[in-house]
């Protein structure tokens, strides 16, 4: 207390006040990052001297008065400053109590003051300010989720696998940037980290599924089908409109001739034209026997020079039954992924 001004009353009490500077470590919970609100309580007590010797209360102020927080060091500025280092000071509190055998009581004891100690508690309530969170976290997360859903609507499996690999690379870069922004962790994981892990896991699972589907397409014979119970389920699902919608294709032939090919594939029940010749009997004059034999000899000796042209849409093979079942499986996975993202995105991002 050397150099600290003090006032001595007639009853022998000494009143002293001064300015102190100290560092405080607070336990924060970052599970709701970046919308978290933290409270930092500070307790000042003198456990060496009891209440009969030291009382930390201020007799000149009301016990319920809040401490004044001054973050601006400009003496000419009278406007309050509430933002500092990415945080906004929302509230402050002050509490004074006396610790004794029955806990901390607000009223000062009148007797046996040597059994009590004076405690002064005050603190601040702060809220995190992250103005670029939507641009740096929300937008990349939504883009990667859309890419994970788009994979199931691509007909070309090689393009779907490539897009899945690209999505995993994007999530890796985004995850590294997210780790740099996150504060030191505690016993609870932030919700954005849970969403990132689920999104990465779903993307990796979609990558493995399309690798297996592409393997089955080239290795498994076309006449092989899935078990009867699963086949019956896929046949029922194909009656729903969602499972009949055509996916995205990057094949130039399908892009320019897609409508005609669809029409030809859908008209497999309609009668198809044949290359058989139709004989029409016409009344002609009866040729003589020598001319008839000569014409027959010429027809048998001359080969047919007219090439038989077939349309590419006619020679195109239809999808095997196994491919159709795998097509339905991809649509089912798309619906499951969409439900997961619809539930998790609002909970973890907002």
CSV table of C-alpha atoms in Angstrom, one decimal:
chain,number,residue,atom,x,y,z
A,1,UNK,CA,0.0,0.0,0.0
A,2,UNK,CA,3.0,2.2,-0.3
A,3,UNK,CA,2.1,5.5,-2.1
A,4,UNK,CA,-1.6,4.8,-2.1
A,5,UNK,CA,-3.8,7.6,-0.7
A,6,UNK,CA,-5.8,6.7,2.4
A,7,UNK,CA,-8.4,8.3,4.6
A,8,UNK,CA,-8.6,7.8,8.3
A,9,UNK,CA,-11.9,8.2,10.0
A,10,UNK,CA,-12.6,9.1,13.7
A,11,UNK,CA,-13.7,5.6,14.4
A,12,UNK,CA,-10.4,4.2,13.4
A,13,UNK,CA,-11.3,2.8,10.0
A,14,UNK,CA,-8.9,3.4,7.1
A,15,UNK,CA,-10.4,3.9,3.6
A,16,UNK,CA,-8.0,3.4,0.7
A,17,UNK,CA,-8.6,3.4,-3.1
A,18,UNK,CA,-6.3,3.1,-6.1
A,19,UNK,CA,-5.9,1.9,-9.7
A,20,UNK,CA,-4.8,-1.7,-10.3
A,21,UNK,CA,-3.9,-3.6,-13.5
A,22,UNK,CA,-4.0,-7.4,-13.7
A,23,UNK,CA,-4.5,-10.2,-16.2
A,24,UNK,CA,-7.5,-12.6,-16.1
A,25,UNK,CA,-7.9,-16.0,-17.7
A,26,UNK,CA,-11.5,-17.1,-18.4
A,27,UNK,CA,-13.0,-20.4,-19.5
A,28,UNK,CA,-14.9,-19.9,-22.8
A,29,UNK,CA,-17.2,-22.3,-24.5
A,30,UNK,CA,-16.8,-22.2,-28.3
A,31,UNK,CA,-19.4,-24.8,-29.3
A,32,UNK,CA,-21.6,-22.0,-30.8
A,33,UNK,CA,-18.8,-20.4,-32.8
A,34,UNK,CA,-19.1,-17.7,-34.2
A,35,UNK,CA,-22.4,-16.8,-32.5
A,36,UNK,CA,-21.0,-17.4,-29.0
A,37,UNK,CA,-21.5,-15.1,-26.0
A,38,UNK,CA,-19.0,-15.4,-23.2
A,39,UNK,CA,-18.9,-14.2,-19.6
A,40,UNK,CA,-15.7,-13.5,-17.8
A,41,UNK,CA,-16.2,-13.3,-14.0
A,42,UNK,CA,-13.4,-11.7,-11.9
A,43,UNK,CA,-13.3,-12.3,-8.1
A,44,UNK,CA,-11.0,-10.2,-5.8
A,45,UNK,CA,-10.7,-11.4,-2.2
A,46,UNK,CA,-8.2,-11.2,0.6
A,47,UNK,CA,-8.0,-14.6,2.2
A,48,UNK,CA,-5.2,-13.6,4.6
A,49,UNK,CA,-7.1,-10.9,6.5
A,50,UNK,CA,-10.7,-11.5,7.6
A,51,UNK,CA,-13.6,-9.0,7.6
A,52,UNK,CA,-12.6,-7.5,10.9
A,53,UNK,CA,-9.4,-6.2,9.2
A,54,UNK,CA,-10.2,-5.7,5.5
A,55,UNK,CA,-13.5,-5.0,3.8
A,56,UNK,CA,-13.4,-4.6,0.0
A,57,UNK,CA,-16.7,-2.8,-0.3
A,58,UNK,CA,-17.0,0.8,-1.4
A,59,UNK,CA,-19.2,2.8,1.0
A,60,UNK,CA,-19.6,5.8,-1.4
A,61,UNK,CA,-21.3,3.8,-4.2
A,62,UNK,CA,-24.4,1.7,-4.4
A,63,UNK,CA,-23.8,-2.0,-4.1
A,64,UNK,CA,-25.9,-2.6,-7.3
A,65,UNK,CA,-24.0,-0.2,-9.4
A,66,UNK,CA,-22.3,-1.6,-12.5
A,67,UNK,CA,-18.6,-1.0,-13.2
A,68,UNK,CA,-17.8,1.4,-15.9
A,69,UNK,CA,-15.8,0.0,-18.9
A,70,UNK,CA,-13.6,2.4,-20.7
A,71,UNK,CA,-12.0,0.9,-23.9
A,72,UNK,CA,-11.1,4.2,-25.5
A,73,UNK,CA,-7.9,5.9,-24.4
A,74,UNK,CA,-8.7,9.2,-26.1
A,75,UNK,CA,-9.4,11.8,-23.4
A,76,UNK,CA,-11.2,14.0,-25.8
A,77,UNK,CA,-13.7,11.4,-26.9
A,78,UNK,CA,-16.9,11.0,-24.8
A,79,UNK,CA,-18.5,8.2,-27.0
A,80,UNK,CA,-18.4,4.8,-25.5
A,81,UNK,CA,-16.3,2.2,-27.3
A,82,UNK,CA,-17.8,-1.3,-27.2
A,83,UNK,CA,-15.8,-3.2,-29.8
A,84,UNK,CA,-12.3,-4.5,-29.3
A,85,UNK,CA,-10.3,-7.4,-30.9
A,86,UNK,CA,-13.4,-8.9,-32.6
A,87,UNK,CA,-15.6,-8.8,-29.5
A,88,UNK,CA,-18.5,-6.5,-28.4
A,89,UNK,CA,-19.0,-5.7,-24.8
A,90,UNK,CA,-22.7,-6.1,-24.1
A,91,UNK,CA,-23.0,-5.9,-20.3
A,92,UNK,CA,-21.1,-5.8,-17.0
A,93,UNK,CA,-22.0,-6.6,-13.5
A,94,UNK,CA,-20.7,-6.1,-9.9
A,95,UNK,CA,-21.4,-8.1,-6.8
A,96,UNK,CA,-20.1,-7.9,-3.3
A,97,UNK,CA,-20.7,-10.6,-0.7
A,98,UNK,CA,-19.2,-11.9,2.5
A,99,UNK,CA,-17.9,-15.5,2.6
A,100,UNK,CA,-18.7,-17.4,5.8
A,101,UNK,CA,-19.8,-20.7,7.3
A,102,UNK,CA,-23.1,-20.5,5.4
A,103,UNK,CA,-21.7,-19.5,2.0
A,104,UNK,CA,-21.4,-16.1,0.4
A,105,UNK,CA,-24.1,-13.7,1.8
A,106,UNK,CA,-24.7,-10.1,0.6
A,107,UNK,CA,-25.5,-8.6,3.9
A,108,UNK,CA,-22.6,-7.6,6.2
A,109,UNK,CA,-22.4,-9.5,9.4
A,110,UNK,CA,-22.7,-7.5,12.6
A,111,UNK,CA,-20.9,-10.0,14.9
A,112,UNK,CA,-18.1,-12.5,14.7
A,113,UNK,CA,-16.5,-10.7,11.7
A,114,UNK,CA,-13.4,-12.8,12.1
A,115,UNK,CA,-15.3,-15.7,10.6
A,116,UNK,CA,-16.1,-13.9,7.3
A,117,UNK,CA,-14.0,-12.7,4.4
A,118,UNK,CA,-14.9,-9.9,2.0
A,119,UNK,CA,-15.3,-10.9,-1.7
A,120,UNK,CA,-15.7,-8.5,-4.6
A,121,UNK,CA,-16.9,-10.0,-7.9
A,122,UNK,CA,-17.4,-8.2,-11.2
A,123,UNK,CA,-17.3,-9.2,-14.8
A,124,UNK,CA,-18.2,-8.5,-18.4
A,125,UNK,CA,-20.4,-10.2,-21.0
A,126,UNK,CA,-19.0,-10.2,-24.5
A,127,UNK,CA,-20.2,-11.4,-27.9
A,128,UNK,CA,-18.1,-12.4,-30.8
A,129,UNK,CA,-18.2,-10.2,-34.0
A,130,UNK,CA,-17.3,-12.1,-37.2
A,131,UNK,CA,-18.5,-10.0,-40.2
A,132,UNK,CA,-16.8,-12.1,-42.8
A,133,UNK,CA,-18.1,-15.4,-41.5
A,134,UNK,CA,-20.8,-15.7,-44.2
A,135,UNK,CA,-18.2,-15.1,-47.0
A,136,UNK,CA,-15.4,-17.3,-45.7
A,137,UNK,CA,-17.3,-20.2,-44.0
A,138,UNK,CA,-21.0,-20.3,-45.0
A,139,UNK,CA,-20.6,-19.8,-48.8
A,140,UNK,CA,-17.8,-22.5,-49.2
A,141,UNK,CA,-19.8,-25.0,-47.1
A,142,UNK,CA,-23.0,-24.5,-49.1
A,143,UNK,CA,-21.1,-24.8,-52.4
A,144,UNK,CA,-19.5,-28.1,-51.4
A,145,UNK,CA,-22.8,-29.4,-50.2
A,146,UNK,CA,-24.4,-28.6,-53.6
A,147,UNK,CA,-21.5,-30.3,-55.4
A,148,UNK,CA,-22.0,-33.4,-53.2
A,149,UNK,CA,-25.7,-33.5,-54.3
A,150,UNK,CA,-25.0,-32.8,-58.0
A,151,UNK,CA,-22.8,-35.9,-58.2
A,152,UNK,CA,-25.9,-38.1,-58.1
A,153,UNK,CA,-27.5,-36.4,-61.1
A,154,UNK,CA,-24.6,-36.9,-63.5
A,155,UNK,CA,-25.1,-39.9,-65.9
A,156,UNK,CA,-21.4,-40.2,-66.8
A,157,UNK,CA,-19.8,-42.0,-63.9
A,158,UNK,CA,-16.3,-40.9,-64.8
A,159,UNK,CA,-17.4,-37.2,-64.6
A,160,UNK,CA,-19.1,-38.0,-61.3
A,161,UNK,CA,-16.0,-39.5,-59.8
A,162,UNK,CA,-13.9,-36.5,-61.0
A,163,UNK,CA,-16.3,-34.1,-59.5
A,164,UNK,CA,-16.2,-36.0,-56.2
A,165,UNK,CA,-12.4,-35.8,-56.1
A,166,UNK,CA,-12.6,-32.1,-56.8
A,167,UNK,CA,-15.1,-31.6,-54.0
A,168,UNK,CA,-12.8,-33.5,-51.6
A,169,UNK,CA,-9.9,-31.2,-52.6
A,170,UNK,CA,-12.0,-28.1,-52.1
A,171,UNK,CA,-13.1,-29.3,-48.6
A,172,UNK,CA,-9.5,-30.0,-47.7
A,173,UNK,CA,-8.5,-26.4,-48.6
A,174,UNK,CA,-11.6,-25.0,-46.8
A,175,UNK,CA,-10.9,-27.2,-43.7
A,176,UNK,CA,-7.3,-25.9,-43.4
A,177,UNK,CA,-8.6,-22.3,-43.6
A,178,UNK,CA,-11.3,-23.1,-41.0
A,179,UNK,CA,-8.7,-24.5,-38.6
A,180,UNK,CA,-6.8,-21.3,-38.8
A,181,UNK,CA,-9.9,-19.3,-37.9
A,182,UNK,CA,-11.2,-21.5,-35.0
A,183,UNK,CA,-10.2,-20.5,-31.5
A,184,UNK,CA,-8.5,-23.0,-29.1
A,185,UNK,CA,-10.9,-25.9,-28.5
A,186,UNK,CA,-12.3,-27.1,-25.2
A,187,UNK,CA,-14.3,-30.2,-24.3
A,188,UNK,CA,-17.1,-29.3,-26.8
A,189,UNK,CA,-16.7,-29.4,-30.5
A,190,UNK,CA,-18.0,-26.3,-32.5
A,191,UNK,CA,-21.1,-27.1,-34.6
A,192,UNK,CA,-19.4,-25.9,-37.8
A,193,UNK,CA,-16.6,-28.5,-37.3
A,194,UNK,CA,-19.3,-31.2,-36.9
A,195,UNK,CA,-20.9,-30.1,-40.2
A,196,UNK,CA,-17.5,-30.1,-41.9
A,197,UNK,CA,-16.8,-33.6,-40.8
A,198,UNK,CA,-20.2,-34.9,-41.9
A,199,UNK,CA,-19.9,-33.2,-45.2
A,200,UNK,CA,-16.5,-34.6,-45.9
A,201,UNK,CA,-17.6,-38.1,-44.9
A,202,UNK,CA,-20.7,-38.0,-47.2
A,203,UNK,CA,-18.5,-36.8,-50.1
A,204,UNK,CA,-16.0,-39.6,-49.5
A,205,UNK,CA,-18.9,-42.1,-49.3
A,206,UNK,CA,-20.3,-40.8,-52.6
A,207,UNK,CA,-16.9,-41.2,-54.2
A,208,UNK,CA,-16.6,-44.8,-53.2
A,209,UNK,CA,-20.2,-45.5,-54.3
A,210,UNK,CA,-19.6,-44.2,-57.8
A,211,UNK,CA,-16.3,-46.1,-58.1
A,212,UNK,CA,-18.1,-49.3,-57.2
A,213,UNK,CA,-21.0,-48.5,-59.7
A,214,UNK,CA,-18.5,-47.9,-62.5
A,215,UNK,CA,-16.8,-51.1,-61.6
A,216,UNK,CA,-20.1,-53.1,-61.7
A,217,UNK,CA,-21.0,-51.5,-65.0
A,218,UNK,CA,-17.8,-52.8,-66.8
A,219,UNK,CA,-17.3,-56.1,-65.0
A,220,UNK,CA,-20.7,-57.5,-64.1
A,221,UNK,CA,-22.7,-59.1,-67.0
A,222,UNK,CA,-25.8,-57.2,-68.1
A,223,UNK,CA,-28.2,-60.1,-67.4
A,224,UNK,CA,-27.4,-60.2,-63.7
A,225,UNK,CA,-29.9,-58.6,-61.4
A,226,UNK,CA,-30.0,-57.6,-57.7
A,227,UNK,CA,-31.8,-59.9,-55.2
A,228,UNK,CA,-35.6,-60.2,-55.7
A,229,UNK,CA,-36.6,-58.1,-52.7
A,230,UNK,CA,-34.4,-55.2,-53.8
A,231,UNK,CA,-35.5,-55.6,-57.4
A,232,UNK,CA,-39.2,-55.4,-56.3
A,233,UNK,CA,-38.4,-52.2,-54.4
A,234,UNK,CA,-36.6,-50.5,-57.3
A,235,UNK,CA,-39.5,-51.3,-59.6
A,236,UNK,CA,-41.9,-49.6,-57.3
A,237,UNK,CA,-39.7,-46.6,-56.9
A,238,UNK,CA,-39.4,-46.2,-60.6
A,239,UNK,CA,-43.1,-45.3,-60.8
A,240,UNK,CA,-42.4,-42.1,-58.9
A,241,UNK,CA,-41.6,-39.1,-61.0
A,242,UNK,CA,-38.4,-38.2,-59.2
A,243,UNK,CA,-36.9,-41.6,-60.2
A,244,UNK,CA,-37.9,-41.1,-63.8
A,245,UNK,CA,-36.2,-37.7,-64.3
A,246,UNK,CA,-33.2,-37.8,-66.6
A,247,UNK,CA,-29.9,-36.8,-65.2
A,248,UNK,CA,-27.2,-34.5,-66.5
A,249,UNK,CA,-25.1,-35.7,-69.4
A,250,UNK,CA,-21.9,-34.3,-70.9
A,251,UNK,CA,-21.8,-36.5,-74.0
A,252,UNK,CA,-22.0,-34.3,-77.1
A,253,UNK,CA,-24.1,-36.9,-79.0
A,254,UNK,CA,-26.6,-36.9,-76.2
A,255,UNK,CA,-26.7,-33.2,-75.9
A,256,UNK,CA,-27.5,-32.6,-79.6
A,257,UNK,CA,-29.5,-35.8,-80.2
A,258,UNK,CA,-31.0,-36.4,-76.8
A,259,UNK,CA,-34.6,-35.9,-77.7
A,260,UNK,CA,-34.6,-38.2,-80.7
A,261,UNK,CA,-32.8,-40.9,-78.8
A,262,UNK,CA,-35.3,-40.7,-76.0
A,263,UNK,CA,-38.2,-40.9,-78.4
A,264,UNK,CA,-36.6,-44.0,-80.1
A,265,UNK,CA,-36.0,-45.6,-76.7
A,266,UNK,CA,-39.5,-45.0,-75.6
A,267,UNK,CA,-41.1,-46.3,-78.7
A,268,UNK,CA,-39.8,-49.9,-78.3
A,269,UNK,CA,-43.4,-51.1,-78.2
A,270,UNK,CA,-44.3,-49.5,-81.5
A,271,UNK,CA,-43.8,-51.4,-84.8
A,272,UNK,CA,-40.4,-50.8,-86.3
A,273,UNK,CA,-39.7,-50.6,-90.0
A,274,UNK,CA,-38.0,-53.6,-91.6
A,275,UNK,CA,-35.7,-54.0,-94.6
A,276,UNK,CA,-37.9,-56.7,-96.2
A,277,UNK,CA,-39.0,-56.0,-99.7
A,278,UNK,CA,-42.7,-55.8,-100.5
A,279,UNK,CA,-43.8,-57.5,-103.6
A,280,UNK,CA,-46.6,-55.8,-105.6
A,281,UNK,CA,-48.2,-57.7,-108.4
A,282,UNK,CA,-48.5,-55.6,-111.5
A,283,UNK,CA,-50.2,-56.8,-114.7
A,284,UNK,CA,-47.4,-57.2,-117.3
A,285,UNK,CA,-47.0,-58.9,-120.5
A,286,UNK,CA,-45.9,-62.5,-120.6
A,287,UNK,CA,-42.2,-62.6,-121.6
A,288,UNK,CA,-40.9,-65.4,-123.7
A,289,UNK,CA,-39.0,-68.2,-122.2
A,290,UNK,CA,-35.5,-67.1,-123.5
A,291,UNK,CA,-35.9,-63.6,-122.1
A,292,UNK,CA,-37.1,-64.9,-118.7
A,293,UNK,CA,-34.2,-67.2,-118.3
A,294,UNK,CA,-31.7,-64.4,-119.3
A,295,UNK,CA,-33.2,-61.9,-116.8
A,296,UNK,CA,-33.1,-64.5,-114.0
A,297,UNK,CA,-29.5,-65.1,-114.8
A,298,UNK,CA,-28.6,-61.4,-114.7
A,299,UNK,CA,-30.4,-60.9,-111.3
A,300,UNK,CA,-28.6,-63.8,-109.7
A,301,UNK,CA,-25.2,-62.8,-111.0
A,302,UNK,CA,-25.4,-59.1,-109.9
A,303,UNK,CA,-24.6,-58.4,-106.2
A,304,UNK,CA,-26.6,-55.9,-104.3
A,305,UNK,CA,-24.7,-52.6,-104.4
A,306,UNK,CA,-27.2,-50.7,-102.2
A,307,UNK,CA,-25.7,-50.5,-98.6
A,308,UNK,CA,-28.1,-51.1,-95.7
A,309,UNK,CA,-28.1,-48.0,-93.5
A,310,UNK,CA,-29.0,-48.3,-89.9
A,311,UNK,CA,-29.7,-45.4,-87.6
A,312,UNK,CA,-27.4,-44.9,-84.6
A,313,UNK,CA,-30.5,-44.7,-82.4
A,314,UNK,CA,-31.6,-48.1,-83.6
A,315,UNK,CA,-28.3,-49.8,-82.9
A,316,UNK,CA,-27.9,-48.2,-79.5
A,317,UNK,CA,-28.5,-50.7,-76.8
A,318,UNK,CA,-30.8,-50.0,-73.9
A,319,UNK,CA,-29.8,-49.9,-70.3
A,320,UNK,CA,-29.5,-53.2,-68.6
A,321,UNK,CA,-31.7,-54.1,-65.7
A,322,UNK,CA,-28.8,-53.8,-63.3
A,323,UNK,CA,-27.9,-50.4,-64.6
A,324,UNK,CA,-31.5,-49.3,-64.1
A,325,UNK,CA,-31.5,-50.5,-60.5
A,326,UNK,CA,-28.2,-48.7,-59.8
A,327,UNK,CA,-29.8,-45.6,-61.3
A,328,UNK,CA,-32.6,-45.8,-58.7
A,329,UNK,CA,-30.1,-46.4,-55.9
A,330,UNK,CA,-28.3,-43.2,-56.8
A,331,UNK,CA,-31.6,-41.3,-56.6
A,332,UNK,CA,-32.3,-42.8,-53.2
A,333,UNK,CA,-28.9,-41.7,-52.0
A,334,UNK,CA,-29.6,-38.2,-53.3
A,335,UNK,CA,-32.8,-38.0,-51.3
A,336,UNK,CA,-31.0,-39.2,-48.1
A,337,UNK,CA,-28.2,-36.7,-48.6
A,338,UNK,CA,-30.7,-33.9,-49.2
A,339,UNK,CA,-32.5,-34.7,-46.0
A,340,UNK,CA,-29.3,-34.7,-44.0
A,341,UNK,CA,-28.2,-31.3,-45.4
A,342,UNK,CA,-31.6,-29.7,-44.9
A,343,UNK,CA,-31.5,-30.7,-41.2
A,344,UNK,CA,-27.8,-29.9,-40.5
A,345,UNK,CA,-27.2,-26.7,-42.4
A,346,UNK,CA,-29.7,-24.5,-40.5
A,347,UNK,CA,-28.6,-26.0,-37.2
A,348,UNK,CA,-24.8,-25.7,-37.7
A,349,UNK,CA,-24.5,-22.6,-39.7
A,350,UNK,CA,-27.0,-20.2,-38.1
